[in-house]
C-alpha cells in the first residue's frame, strides 16, 4: 500500500512518537526504522520521517528517492552484485558488436584505477604540515602506486585498416611486388591499446568482420579485470597480462571502473564501480560530425590511406630507375630510397619557397614588370645514379614550370616563362651514359636534365659559374648546389665551389670524416687531463665527436661566408647511417658584411678548433680562415680555387 506524499506529512510526528524502532543495516552503516511502518511502505523519505541514519552524510542517499519500500531487503547480496556487473559487461560488448555491424562505431574507452597524485596544496609551504607528514604522504603514495603496478590504467579501441597476410606469404609477396603485381588485401580491424600502471603498453588487432574475434578479445580483457576468481560466465581466459603477470583483485573489486562507447548515434557510459550501481546507459544522443566523417572514410576505403607526398610513387622516372612499379608500389629493397627521395624534395622545396629570389619574382610578376624569363639552375655533385637528381628536377618542373598554351591567370603557382635546368656530375662514364639515356627516353620536362663526367668542385662545363659576383636577382637565376654523401673532404670541395660561384642554396649530406680523426686522436693522446678525456678515451666516442666537430666547423665557415645554416637529421637512421644534412641559404648583403658578426664567428671557430686540437680543415684552408695555430694565414675569403 502506498500513501501519497501529502497525506504522509499528517502522520509523520505521531507515528514517530507512538511506534518503537527497530534497526537495520545498509552497507556498513546502522539505521533505525519505525516498527510497524509496513502499512505505509511507499512513504516519501525526503523529510527523513521514518528513517534515521547515524551518518548524516549517508542519510542523503534516501533524500532524493521518490518512494521507499521498507519490505525490500536493503542488504545487497554479493552474488547479485556480480550478476549486475556481468550484465553490464555483456551489454557493453553487445553494443560494440551492434555498432560495428551498423557501421556507426567510432571508438571505445575503458578506465582502470587512476594513479594517485600528491596534491601541491599538501606541501608544508602552502598547508602548514611539517616535513615528516609530507614524507609520510609521499611514502603512502609510492606504496599505492606499487599496488597498482601491472593493473589496467586505460584501454582504448579504434578502427584501423590493416593489410592481411601471413608470415609464410612474405616470399610470394616479394616476388609479386618485384613484378608490380602486389594486391591490396586489407581489412578493417579494431585496434585495442592497453595501458598498464608502471608496465609496458600492449596493442591487439581484432578483425571487425569476424565479430567472434572482437567479442572474445573484449571478454578476455574484462575477465582479466575481474580477476582469475571472477571470470565471465562462459569461462573465458584472461587477456595477456603485462610483464608483471596476472594481478589479483580483491573480491568485489574490478580492474576497470568505467568506460564509454562513442558511436555516430550516441555515447554510451559504462559503470562498474561500485558493483551495486553497475550498468550501461545512453548518456548522449549526438556526436561530432567530424568524427563521423573520419570513420566513414575508414569504412569506405579498401586500402591504406594515401600519404600526402611531393612526388607520385608511380611517376615514370621512378619506374625507369627501378624504384617503383606502375601502380606506385616500391620494388624490393627500394622502399627506403623512395622515402629518401620524398623527404629530400620536401626539404629543398621549402628552401626554394623561402628564398628571396622566388619572393622577389612573385612581387615583380604581380606588377607585370617581368621581362627576362627567370631560371632555376641545379648542380648535383657526385650524383651517382641520379635518384635524387631526377626527383628534384621533376618536383621543380611540376611546381614552377609553365605548361605550354596555358594562360598566366590559370597558373596556380605564378612563374611566367620559368625554366628549370639541372646538371648531374659524376666520374663514371658508363653510369653517365646510362642515366642520360633514361632522361632522353622520358623527354618532356627531362629534356633540360643532363649528366656530365667530371670531378667534384673542379668541372669546366659546370652549369653555373660564369656570372659569379652578382646576386640572384641581378643574374635572374636561383642557383642550387647539392652534394650528398660526398666522401670526406669532397664535401668541402663542393661547398667551396658553391661559395665561389655565389650559389643561393647549398644542400649537403657529409659522408666520411677522416681528415679530423687523426688530429683529434693525437690531441687527446697528448692531453690526458683534457675535460673530455674520460669520454674520448673510447674510440666510438672519438668517431662521433669527429663527425660532430667537422660538420659544426663547416656550418660556422658557411656563416662566415654569408650563409644562414641549419644542421639536422635528413632521414631516419634505419635508412642510412650518414643522415646528417647541412643546408645553407644566402644572407642579405648588409648582414653578411657585418664586421662584428664576422669577428664573433671567427672567434668561435678558433675556440672550437683549439678545444679538439684541429690544426687543418679543408674548407677553412680553401677559405683562408685562421684556426689559431698558424698566424701567417690571412683572414678573409680567398676567391681563387686551389688545385685538387
Coordinates of C-alpha atoms in Angstrom, one line a residue:
X1 CA 0.0 0.0 0.0
X2 CA 1.4 3.4 -1.0
X3 CA 0.5 6.6 0.9
X4 CA 0.8 9.9 -1.1
X5 CA 3.3 12.4 0.0
X6 CA 0.7 15.0 1.0
X7 CA -1.1 12.5 3.5
X8 CA 2.2 11.3 4.8
X9 CA 3.0 14.7 6.3
X10 CA -0.1 14.4 8.6
X11 CA 1.1 11.2 10.2
X12 CA 4.9 11.9 10.5
X13 CA 5.4 13.0 14.1
X14 CA 2.6 11.0 15.7
X15 CA 4.0 7.8 14.2
X16 CA 7.5 8.6 15.4
X17 CA 6.2 9.1 18.9
X18 CA 4.0 6.0 19.1
X19 CA 6.0 3.4 17.2
X20 CA 9.0 1.7 18.7
X21 CA 12.1 1.5 16.4
X22 CA 13.9 -1.5 15.0
X23 CA 17.3 -1.2 13.4
X24 CA 18.6 -2.5 10.1
X25 CA 21.9 -2.3 8.3
X26 CA 22.8 -0.9 4.8
X27 CA 26.3 -1.2 3.5
X28 CA 28.4 -0.8 6.7
X29 CA 26.1 1.8 8.3
X30 CA 23.5 1.4 11.1
X31 CA 20.0 2.8 10.6
X32 CA 16.7 2.7 12.6
X33 CA 13.2 2.4 11.1
X34 CA 9.9 2.9 12.9
X35 CA 8.4 -0.5 13.6
X36 CA 5.0 -1.2 12.2
X37 CA 5.6 1.0 9.2
X38 CA 4.7 -1.8 6.8
X39 CA 1.3 -0.3 6.4
X40 CA 2.8 2.6 4.6
X41 CA 5.8 1.2 2.7
X42 CA 5.6 3.9 0.0
X43 CA 6.0 6.9 2.2
X44 CA 8.3 9.5 0.7
X45 CA 11.5 9.9 2.7
X46 CA 12.9 13.3 1.6
X47 CA 11.9 14.7 5.0
X48 CA 13.7 11.7 6.8
X49 CA 10.4 11.0 8.7
X50 CA 10.8 7.2 9.2
X51 CA 14.5 6.7 8.5
X52 CA 17.3 7.9 10.8
X53 CA 20.9 7.4 9.8
X54 CA 23.7 7.8 12.3
X55 CA 25.9 9.2 9.5
X56 CA 24.3 12.5 8.4
X57 CA 26.2 12.4 5.0
X58 CA 24.9 8.9 4.1
X59 CA 21.3 9.9 5.0
X60 CA 21.3 11.9 1.8
X61 CA 21.1 8.6 -0.1
X62 CA 17.5 8.5 0.8
X63 CA 16.6 12.1 0.4
X64 CA 16.2 12.0 -3.4
X65 CA 14.3 8.7 -3.8
X66 CA 10.7 9.0 -4.8
X67 CA 9.4 6.0 -2.8
X68 CA 10.9 3.7 -0.3
X69 CA 9.6 0.2 0.2
X70 CA 10.6 -1.0 3.7
X71 CA 9.7 -4.6 2.9
X72 CA 12.6 -4.9 0.4
X73 CA 15.9 -6.3 1.6
X74 CA 18.4 -3.4 1.9
X75 CA 21.5 -5.6 2.3
X76 CA 22.6 -6.4 -1.3
X77 CA 23.8 -9.9 -1.9
X78 CA 27.3 -10.2 -3.3
X79 CA 26.2 -12.7 -6.0
X80 CA 23.6 -10.2 -7.2
X81 CA 26.4 -7.6 -7.5
X82 CA 28.4 -9.9 -9.6
X83 CA 25.4 -10.7 -11.8
X84 CA 24.8 -7.0 -12.2
X85 CA 28.5 -6.4 -13.3
X86 CA 28.3 -9.3 -15.7
X87 CA 25.1 -8.0 -17.2
X88 CA 26.7 -4.5 -17.7
X89 CA 29.8 -6.1 -19.4
X90 CA 27.6 -8.2 -21.7
X91 CA 25.6 -5.2 -22.6
X92 CA 28.8 -3.2 -23.3
X93 CA 30.2 -5.9 -25.6
X94 CA 26.9 -6.4 -27.5
X95 CA 26.6 -2.6 -28.0
X96 CA 30.1 -2.6 -29.6
X97 CA 29.1 -5.5 -31.9
X98 CA 25.9 -3.8 -32.9
X99 CA 27.6 -0.5 -33.7
X100 CA 30.2 -2.3 -35.8
X101 CA 27.5 -4.1 -37.8
X102 CA 25.6 -0.8 -38.3
X103 CA 28.9 0.9 -39.2
X104 CA 28.3 3.6 -36.5
X105 CA 31.2 2.7 -34.2
X106 CA 33.8 5.4 -33.5
X107 CA 35.8 4.3 -30.5
X108 CA 35.6 2.9 -27.0
X109 CA 37.5 3.7 -23.8
X110 CA 37.8 1.7 -20.5
X111 CA 39.4 3.2 -17.5
X112 CA 41.1 1.5 -14.5
X113 CA 42.0 3.0 -11.2
X114 CA 43.8 6.3 -11.6
X115 CA 47.4 6.8 -10.4
X116 CA 47.5 8.6 -7.0
X117 CA 49.0 12.1 -7.1
X118 CA 50.4 14.3 -4.4
X119 CA 48.3 17.4 -4.2
X120 CA 50.5 20.5 -4.3
X121 CA 48.4 22.0 -1.6
X122 CA 49.8 19.4 0.9
X123 CA 53.3 20.8 0.8
X124 CA 54.4 22.5 4.0
X125 CA 54.8 25.9 2.5
X126 CA 51.1 26.0 1.5
X127 CA 49.3 23.9 4.0
X128 CA 51.4 24.2 7.2
X129 CA 52.1 20.5 7.6
X130 CA 55.6 19.5 8.7
X131 CA 58.2 17.7 6.6
X132 CA 57.6 14.4 8.3
X133 CA 53.9 14.4 7.4
X134 CA 54.7 15.2 3.9
X135 CA 57.2 12.4 3.7
X136 CA 54.6 10.0 5.1
X137 CA 52.2 11.1 2.4
X138 CA 54.8 10.5 -0.3
X139 CA 55.5 7.0 1.1
X140 CA 51.8 6.3 1.1
X141 CA 51.5 7.4 -2.5
X142 CA 54.5 5.3 -3.5
X143 CA 53.1 2.3 -1.8
X144 CA 49.7 2.8 -3.5
X145 CA 51.4 3.2 -6.9
X146 CA 53.3 -0.1 -6.3
X147 CA 50.0 -1.8 -5.5
X148 CA 48.7 -0.7 -8.9
X149 CA 51.7 -2.0 -10.8
X150 CA 50.6 -4.2 -13.7
X151 CA 46.9 -3.2 -13.4
X152 CA 44.9 -1.6 -16.2
X153 CA 45.3 2.1 -16.5
X154 CA 43.4 2.8 -19.7
X155 CA 42.1 0.7 -22.6
X156 CA 41.1 2.3 -25.9
X157 CA 39.9 0.9 -29.2
X158 CA 39.7 2.5 -32.6
X159 CA 39.1 1.4 -36.2
X160 CA 42.1 0.9 -38.5
X161 CA 42.7 -0.6 -41.9
X162 CA 45.5 -3.2 -42.0
X163 CA 46.9 -5.4 -44.6
X164 CA 46.1 -9.1 -44.5
X165 CA 48.7 -11.8 -44.9
X166 CA 50.7 -14.4 -43.1
X167 CA 54.4 -14.7 -42.4
X168 CA 54.6 -17.6 -44.8
X169 CA 53.4 -15.4 -47.7
X170 CA 56.4 -13.0 -47.4
X171 CA 58.4 -14.6 -50.2
X172 CA 55.4 -14.8 -52.5
X173 CA 54.5 -11.2 -51.8
X174 CA 58.1 -10.0 -52.5
X175 CA 58.0 -11.8 -55.9
X176 CA 54.7 -10.2 -56.8
X177 CA 56.0 -6.8 -55.6
X178 CA 59.1 -7.1 -57.8
X179 CA 56.8 -7.7 -60.8
X180 CA 54.4 -4.9 -59.8
X181 CA 51.6 -7.3 -59.2
X182 CA 51.1 -6.9 -55.4
X183 CA 47.5 -7.0 -54.5
X184 CA 45.8 -4.9 -51.7
X185 CA 44.5 -7.5 -49.3
X186 CA 43.3 -5.2 -46.5
X187 CA 40.5 -5.4 -44.0
X188 CA 39.1 -3.4 -41.1
X189 CA 40.4 -4.1 -37.6
X190 CA 39.5 -2.9 -34.1
X191 CA 42.9 -1.8 -32.8
X192 CA 42.9 -2.0 -29.0
X193 CA 45.7 -0.3 -26.9
X194 CA 46.1 -1.5 -23.4
X195 CA 48.0 0.8 -21.0
X196 CA 49.1 -0.5 -17.6
X197 CA 50.3 1.1 -14.4
X198 CA 54.1 1.1 -14.4
X199 CA 54.3 -1.5 -17.1
X200 CA 54.8 -1.7 -20.9
X201 CA 51.8 -0.9 -23.1
X202 CA 50.3 -3.5 -25.4
X203 CA 48.3 -3.4 -28.6
X204 CA 46.0 -6.0 -30.2
X205 CA 44.2 -6.0 -33.6
X206 CA 40.8 -7.8 -34.0
X207 CA 39.2 -8.3 -37.3
X208 CA 35.9 -6.5 -37.5
X209 CA 34.2 -8.8 -39.9
X210 CA 34.9 -11.6 -37.5
X211 CA 32.7 -10.5 -34.6
X212 CA 33.7 -13.5 -32.6
X213 CA 37.3 -12.3 -32.5
X214 CA 36.2 -8.8 -31.2
X215 CA 33.8 -10.4 -28.6
X216 CA 36.5 -12.8 -27.5
X217 CA 39.1 -10.1 -27.1
X218 CA 36.8 -7.9 -25.0
X219 CA 35.7 -10.8 -22.8
X220 CA 39.3 -11.6 -22.1
X221 CA 40.0 -8.0 -21.1
X222 CA 37.0 -8.0 -18.7
X223 CA 37.9 -11.4 -17.4
X224 CA 41.4 -10.2 -16.5
X225 CA 40.0 -7.1 -14.9
X226 CA 37.6 -9.1 -12.7
X227 CA 40.4 -11.4 -11.5
X228 CA 41.0 -15.1 -12.0
X229 CA 38.4 -16.0 -9.5
X230 CA 35.7 -13.8 -11.2
X231 CA 35.6 -14.9 -14.8
X232 CA 32.9 -14.3 -17.2
X233 CA 30.2 -16.9 -17.1
X234 CA 31.5 -18.8 -20.2
X235 CA 34.9 -19.3 -18.6
X236 CA 36.8 -17.1 -20.9
X237 CA 40.5 -17.0 -20.1
X238 CA 42.2 -13.7 -19.0
X239 CA 43.7 -11.3 -21.5
X240 CA 47.5 -11.2 -21.9
X241 CA 48.9 -9.6 -18.8
X242 CA 51.8 -7.2 -18.5
X243 CA 55.4 -8.3 -17.8
X244 CA 54.4 -8.3 -14.1
X245 CA 52.0 -11.2 -14.6
X246 CA 48.3 -11.5 -13.6
X247 CA 47.4 -9.1 -10.8
X248 CA 44.8 -10.4 -8.5
X249 CA 41.9 -8.1 -7.5
X250 CA 40.1 -8.4 -4.2
X251 CA 36.7 -10.0 -4.3
X252 CA 34.1 -7.5 -5.3
X253 CA 36.7 -5.2 -6.9
X254 CA 37.1 -4.7 -10.7
X255 CA 40.3 -3.6 -12.5
X256 CA 38.0 -1.5 -14.7
X257 CA 36.0 1.3 -13.1
X258 CA 34.1 2.8 -16.0
X259 CA 34.2 3.5 -19.7
X260 CA 32.3 4.6 -22.8
X261 CA 31.4 3.7 -26.3
X262 CA 31.2 6.5 -28.8
X263 CA 29.1 5.9 -31.9
X264 CA 27.7 8.2 -34.6
X265 CA 24.3 7.8 -32.9
X266 CA 25.2 8.5 -29.3
X267 CA 27.6 7.9 -26.4
X268 CA 27.1 5.0 -24.0
X269 CA 28.5 5.2 -20.5
X270 CA 29.7 2.1 -18.6
X271 CA 29.9 2.0 -14.8
X272 CA 31.3 -1.0 -12.9
X273 CA 32.2 0.7 -9.6
X274 CA 30.5 0.3 -7.2
X275 CA 29.2 -3.0 -8.3
X276 CA 25.8 -2.3 -6.8
X277 CA 25.3 0.5 -9.4
X278 CA 26.9 -1.2 -12.4
X279 CA 25.2 -0.6 -15.7
X280 CA 25.4 0.8 -19.2
X281 CA 23.3 3.7 -20.3
X282 CA 22.9 6.2 -23.2
X283 CA 24.4 9.5 -21.9
X284 CA 24.5 11.5 -25.1
X285 CA 22.5 11.1 -28.4
X286 CA 24.7 13.1 -30.8
X287 CA 28.4 13.0 -31.6
X288 CA 30.8 15.2 -33.5
X289 CA 30.2 15.3 -37.3
X290 CA 33.9 15.5 -38.0
X291 CA 34.5 12.2 -36.2
X292 CA 31.6 10.6 -38.1
X293 CA 33.1 11.6 -41.4
X294 CA 36.5 10.3 -40.4
X295 CA 35.1 6.9 -39.5
X296 CA 33.0 6.7 -42.7
X297 CA 36.2 7.3 -44.7
X298 CA 37.8 4.4 -42.9
X299 CA 34.9 2.1 -43.5
X300 CA 34.5 3.0 -47.2
X301 CA 38.1 2.6 -48.3
X302 CA 39.6 -0.8 -49.3
X303 CA 43.3 0.2 -49.0
X304 CA 45.7 2.1 -46.8
X305 CA 45.3 5.9 -46.6
X306 CA 47.4 7.6 -49.3
X307 CA 50.1 9.8 -47.9
X308 CA 50.5 13.4 -48.8
X309 CA 53.8 13.2 -50.7
X310 CA 55.6 15.6 -53.1
X311 CA 56.1 13.1 -55.9
X312 CA 53.8 10.4 -57.2
X313 CA 55.3 7.0 -56.5
X314 CA 54.1 5.9 -59.9
X315 CA 56.0 8.6 -61.7
X316 CA 57.6 7.4 -65.0
X317 CA 61.1 8.3 -63.9
X318 CA 60.7 6.2 -60.7
X319 CA 59.8 3.3 -62.9
X320 CA 62.7 3.9 -65.3
X321 CA 65.1 4.0 -62.4
X322 CA 63.7 0.8 -60.9
X323 CA 62.3 2.3 -57.8
X324 CA 58.6 1.6 -58.1
X325 CA 56.1 -0.4 -60.2
X326 CA 53.5 1.1 -62.5
X327 CA 50.9 1.0 -59.6
X328 CA 53.3 3.0 -57.4
X329 CA 54.4 0.2 -55.1
X330 CA 58.2 0.3 -54.3
X331 CA 60.1 -2.6 -55.6
X332 CA 62.0 -5.0 -53.4
X333 CA 64.7 -3.1 -51.4
X334 CA 63.7 0.3 -52.8
X335 CA 61.2 1.5 -50.1
X336 CA 64.0 3.4 -48.2
X337 CA 65.1 5.1 -51.5
X338 CA 61.6 6.2 -52.3
X339 CA 61.2 7.7 -48.8
X340 CA 64.6 9.4 -49.1
X341 CA 63.6 11.0 -52.4
X342 CA 60.3 12.3 -51.0
X343 CA 61.9 13.7 -47.9
X344 CA 64.7 15.3 -50.0
X345 CA 62.4 17.2 -52.3
X346 CA 60.3 18.3 -49.4
X347 CA 63.4 19.9 -47.7
X348 CA 64.7 21.6 -50.8
X349 CA 61.2 22.7 -51.8
X350 CA 60.9 24.7 -48.6
X351 CA 64.3 26.3 -49.1
X352 CA 63.3 27.4 -52.6
X353 CA 59.9 28.8 -51.5
X354 CA 61.6 30.8 -48.7
X355 CA 64.3 32.2 -50.9
X356 CA 64.4 35.9 -51.7
X357 CA 64.6 35.1 -55.4
X358 CA 61.2 33.4 -55.5
X359 CA 59.6 36.1 -53.2
X360 CA 61.0 38.9 -55.4
X361 CA 59.7 37.4 -58.6
X362 CA 56.3 36.9 -57.1
X363 CA 56.2 40.6 -56.4
X364 CA 57.5 41.6 -59.8
X365 CA 55.1 39.4 -61.6
X366 CA 52.1 41.0 -59.8
X367 CA 53.1 44.3 -61.2
X368 CA 53.7 42.9 -64.6
X369 CA 57.3 44.1 -64.9
X370 CA 58.9 40.8 -65.7
X371 CA 61.0 41.0 -68.8
X372 CA 63.6 38.2 -68.9
X373 CA 62.4 34.7 -68.0
X374 CA 63.9 33.6 -64.6
X375 CA 65.7 30.3 -64.3
X376 CA 66.3 27.8 -61.5
X377 CA 69.7 26.1 -62.0
X378 CA 70.7 23.0 -60.1
X379 CA 74.0 21.2 -59.9
X380 CA 74.2 17.8 -58.2
X381 CA 77.9 16.9 -57.5
X382 CA 78.5 13.2 -57.1
X383 CA 75.0 12.4 -58.4
X384 CA 75.5 8.6 -58.7
X385 CA 72.6 7.0 -60.4
X386 CA 70.6 10.2 -60.1
X387 CA 67.7 9.2 -57.9
X388 CA 67.6 12.5 -56.1
X389 CA 68.6 14.4 -59.2
X390 CA 65.6 13.1 -61.2
X391 CA 63.3 13.6 -58.2
X392 CA 64.3 17.3 -57.6
X393 CA 64.2 18.2 -61.3
X394 CA 60.7 16.6 -61.6
X395 CA 59.5 18.4 -58.5
X396 CA 60.7 21.8 -59.5
X397 CA 59.3 21.5 -63.0
X398 CA 55.9 20.4 -61.8
X399 CA 55.7 23.2 -59.3
X400 CA 57.2 26.2 -61.3
X401 CA 57.3 25.3 -65.0
X402 CA 54.6 26.9 -67.1
X403 CA 52.8 24.3 -69.2
X404 CA 52.5 25.2 -72.9
X405 CA 49.5 27.1 -74.1
X406 CA 48.3 27.8 -70.6
X407 CA 47.2 31.3 -69.6
X408 CA 49.1 33.0 -66.7
X409 CA 45.9 33.6 -64.8
X410 CA 45.2 29.9 -64.7
X411 CA 48.6 29.1 -63.2
X412 CA 48.3 28.4 -59.5
X413 CA 52.0 29.0 -58.8
X414 CA 52.8 32.0 -60.8
X415 CA 56.1 31.7 -62.7
X416 CA 55.7 33.1 -66.2
X417 CA 58.3 31.5 -68.5
X418 CA 60.2 30.0 -65.6
X419 CA 62.7 27.3 -66.7
X420 CA 64.5 24.6 -64.7
X421 CA 67.9 23.4 -65.7
X422 CA 69.5 20.6 -63.8
X423 CA 73.0 19.1 -64.2
X424 CA 74.4 15.9 -62.5
X425 CA 78.2 15.4 -62.2
X426 CA 79.9 12.0 -61.7
X427 CA 83.2 10.4 -62.5
X428 CA 81.9 7.1 -64.0
X429 CA 81.4 7.4 -67.8
X430 CA 79.3 4.3 -68.1
X431 CA 76.9 5.4 -65.5
X432 CA 76.6 8.9 -67.1
X433 CA 75.7 7.3 -70.4
X434 CA 73.0 5.2 -68.8
X435 CA 71.2 7.9 -66.9
X436 CA 71.4 10.3 -69.9
X437 CA 69.7 7.6 -71.9
X438 CA 66.9 7.5 -69.3
X439 CA 66.4 11.3 -69.4
X440 CA 66.3 11.1 -73.2
X441 CA 63.7 8.4 -73.1
X442 CA 61.5 10.3 -70.7
X443 CA 61.7 13.5 -72.8
X444 CA 59.4 16.4 -72.0
X445 CA 60.4 18.2 -68.8
X446 CA 63.5 16.0 -68.5
X447 CA 65.0 17.4 -71.7
X448 CA 66.6 20.1 -69.6
X449 CA 68.2 17.5 -67.3
X450 CA 71.8 16.5 -68.3
X451 CA 74.6 14.4 -66.7
X452 CA 78.2 15.1 -67.4
X453 CA 81.5 13.5 -66.4
X454 CA 83.7 15.4 -64.0
X455 CA 85.2 15.7 -60.5
X456 CA 83.5 17.4 -57.5
X457 CA 84.4 21.1 -57.3
X458 CA 86.6 21.0 -60.5
X459 CA 84.4 20.8 -63.6
X460 CA 84.9 23.1 -66.6
X461 CA 81.4 22.5 -68.0
X462 CA 79.5 23.3 -64.8
X463 CA 76.0 24.7 -65.3
X464 CA 76.8 28.0 -63.5
X465 CA 80.0 29.8 -62.6
X466 CA 80.5 32.5 -65.2
X467 CA 78.3 35.1 -63.6
X468 CA 79.7 34.9 -60.0
X469 CA 79.8 38.2 -58.1
X470 CA 76.2 39.3 -58.8
X471 CA 73.1 38.4 -56.7
X472 CA 70.4 36.1 -57.9
X473 CA 68.0 39.0 -58.8
X474 CA 70.6 40.7 -61.0
X475 CA 71.6 37.5 -62.8
X476 CA 67.9 36.4 -62.9
X477 CA 68.7 32.9 -61.6
X478 CA 68.3 30.8 -58.5
X479 CA 71.4 28.6 -58.2
X480 CA 71.2 25.5 -56.1
X481 CA 74.2 23.2 -55.3
X482 CA 73.7 19.6 -54.0
X483 CA 76.4 17.3 -52.7
X484 CA 75.0 14.3 -50.9
X485 CA 77.3 11.7 -49.4
X486 CA 80.5 13.1 -50.9
X487 CA 83.3 11.3 -49.2
X488 CA 85.4 13.2 -46.6
X489 CA 86.9 16.4 -48.0
X490 CA 84.9 16.1 -51.2
X491 CA 82.1 17.8 -49.3
X492 CA 84.4 20.7 -48.5
X493 CA 85.3 21.0 -52.2
X494 CA 81.6 21.1 -53.2
X495 CA 80.8 23.7 -50.6
X496 CA 83.8 25.8 -51.7
X497 CA 82.6 25.6 -55.3
X498 CA 79.2 26.9 -54.2
X499 CA 80.7 29.8 -52.2
X500 CA 83.0 30.8 -55.1
X501 CA 80.1 30.8 -57.5
X502 CA 77.6 32.6 -55.2
X503 CA 75.1 29.7 -55.0
X504 CA 71.9 30.8 -53.4
X505 CA 71.1 27.4 -51.8
X506 CA 73.6 24.8 -50.6
X507 CA 72.4 21.3 -49.6
X508 CA 75.0 18.7 -48.4
X509 CA 74.9 15.4 -46.5
X510 CA 78.5 14.7 -45.4
X511 CA 79.7 11.1 -45.5
X512 CA 83.2 10.3 -44.2
X513 CA 85.1 12.4 -41.7
X514 CA 88.7 11.1 -41.9
X515 CA 90.6 14.4 -42.0
X516 CA 89.9 15.4 -38.4
X517 CA 90.0 11.9 -36.9
X518 CA 93.8 11.6 -36.7
X519 CA 94.2 15.1 -35.4
X520 CA 91.7 14.5 -32.6
X521 CA 93.3 11.2 -31.7
X522 CA 96.7 12.8 -31.4
X523 CA 95.3 15.7 -29.4
X524 CA 93.7 13.6 -26.7
X525 CA 96.7 11.2 -26.5
X526 CA 98.9 14.2 -25.7
X527 CA 96.4 15.8 -23.3
X528 CA 95.2 13.1 -20.8
X529 CA 93.8 15.9 -18.5
X530 CA 91.5 17.3 -21.2
X531 CA 88.0 17.9 -19.9
X532 CA 86.6 15.3 -22.3
X533 CA 89.4 12.8 -21.7
X534 CA 87.1 10.3 -19.9
X535 CA 84.7 10.4 -22.8
X536 CA 87.1 10.5 -25.8
X537 CA 89.4 7.8 -24.5
X538 CA 86.9 5.4 -26.2
X539 CA 87.2 5.1 -29.9
X540 CA 83.5 5.1 -30.6
X541 CA 83.1 8.5 -29.0
X542 CA 86.1 9.9 -30.8
X543 CA 84.5 8.8 -34.1
X544 CA 81.2 10.5 -33.2
X545 CA 82.9 13.6 -31.9
X546 CA 84.9 13.8 -35.2
X547 CA 81.7 13.8 -37.2
X548 CA 80.0 16.4 -35.0
X549 CA 83.1 18.7 -34.9
X550 CA 83.7 18.5 -38.7
X551 CA 80.1 19.4 -39.5
X552 CA 79.9 22.1 -36.8
X553 CA 83.0 23.8 -38.3
X554 CA 81.5 23.6 -41.8
X555 CA 78.4 25.3 -40.6
X556 CA 80.5 28.1 -38.9
X557 CA 82.5 28.5 -42.1
X558 CA 79.4 28.8 -44.2
X559 CA 78.1 31.5 -41.8
X560 CA 81.4 33.4 -42.2
X561 CA 80.9 33.1 -45.9
X562 CA 77.5 34.8 -45.6
X563 CA 75.0 32.0 -45.4
X564 CA 72.3 31.1 -42.9
X565 CA 72.9 27.4 -41.9
X566 CA 70.9 24.6 -40.4
X567 CA 72.2 21.1 -39.4
X568 CA 69.6 18.4 -38.8
X569 CA 68.8 14.7 -39.4
X570 CA 67.9 14.2 -43.1
X571 CA 66.2 10.8 -42.8
X572 CA 65.9 8.1 -40.1
X573 CA 69.0 6.1 -39.1
X574 CA 67.3 2.9 -40.2
X575 CA 67.7 4.0 -43.9
X576 CA 71.3 5.3 -43.8
X577 CA 73.9 5.9 -41.0
X578 CA 75.1 9.1 -42.7
X579 CA 71.9 11.0 -42.2
X580 CA 73.1 14.5 -41.1
X581 CA 72.2 17.3 -43.6
X582 CA 73.6 20.8 -43.7
X583 CA 71.6 23.4 -45.6
X584 CA 72.7 27.0 -46.3
X585 CA 70.9 29.9 -47.8
X586 CA 72.3 33.3 -48.8
X587 CA 72.1 36.1 -46.2
X588 CA 71.2 39.7 -47.1
X589 CA 74.3 41.6 -48.1
X590 CA 74.1 44.1 -45.2
X591 CA 74.0 41.2 -42.6
X592 CA 76.7 39.2 -44.4
X593 CA 79.1 42.1 -44.3
X594 CA 78.6 42.9 -40.7
X595 CA 82.1 43.1 -39.3
X596 CA 81.1 42.5 -35.7
X597 CA 79.2 39.3 -36.6
X598 CA 82.3 38.0 -38.6
X599 CA 84.6 38.6 -35.6
X600 CA 82.4 36.6 -33.3
X601 CA 82.0 33.8 -35.7
X602 CA 85.8 33.6 -36.4
X603 CA 86.5 33.6 -32.6
X604 CA 84.1 30.7 -32.0
X605 CA 85.7 28.8 -34.9
X606 CA 89.1 29.2 -33.4
X607 CA 87.9 28.2 -29.9
X608 CA 86.2 25.0 -31.4
X609 CA 89.4 24.1 -33.3
X610 CA 91.6 24.6 -30.3
X611 CA 89.4 22.6 -28.0
X612 CA 89.6 19.5 -30.2
X613 CA 93.1 20.1 -31.4
X614 CA 92.2 20.7 -35.1
X615 CA 95.0 22.4 -36.9
X616 CA 93.8 21.8 -40.5
X617 CA 90.4 21.6 -42.1
X618 CA 89.9 21.6 -45.9
X619 CA 87.1 24.1 -46.2
X620 CA 88.9 26.5 -43.7
X621 CA 92.1 26.2 -45.8
X622 CA 90.2 26.9 -49.0
X623 CA 88.5 30.0 -47.5
X624 CA 91.8 31.2 -45.9
X625 CA 90.4 31.1 -42.4
X626 CA 92.7 31.0 -39.4
X627 CA 92.2 28.2 -36.9
X628 CA 94.5 29.8 -34.3
X629 CA 97.6 27.6 -34.9
X630 CA 99.2 29.5 -37.8
X631 CA 99.1 33.3 -37.6
X632 CA 100.5 33.6 -41.1
X633 CA 97.2 32.6 -42.6
X634 CA 95.5 35.6 -44.0
X635 CA 91.9 36.3 -42.8
X636 CA 89.1 36.7 -45.4
X637 CA 87.6 34.6 -48.2
X638 CA 90.0 33.5 -50.9
X639 CA 88.4 33.9 -54.3
X640 CA 90.8 31.6 -56.1
X641 CA 90.3 27.8 -56.5
X642 CA 93.5 25.8 -55.5
X643 CA 94.3 22.7 -57.5
X644 CA 92.8 19.5 -56.2

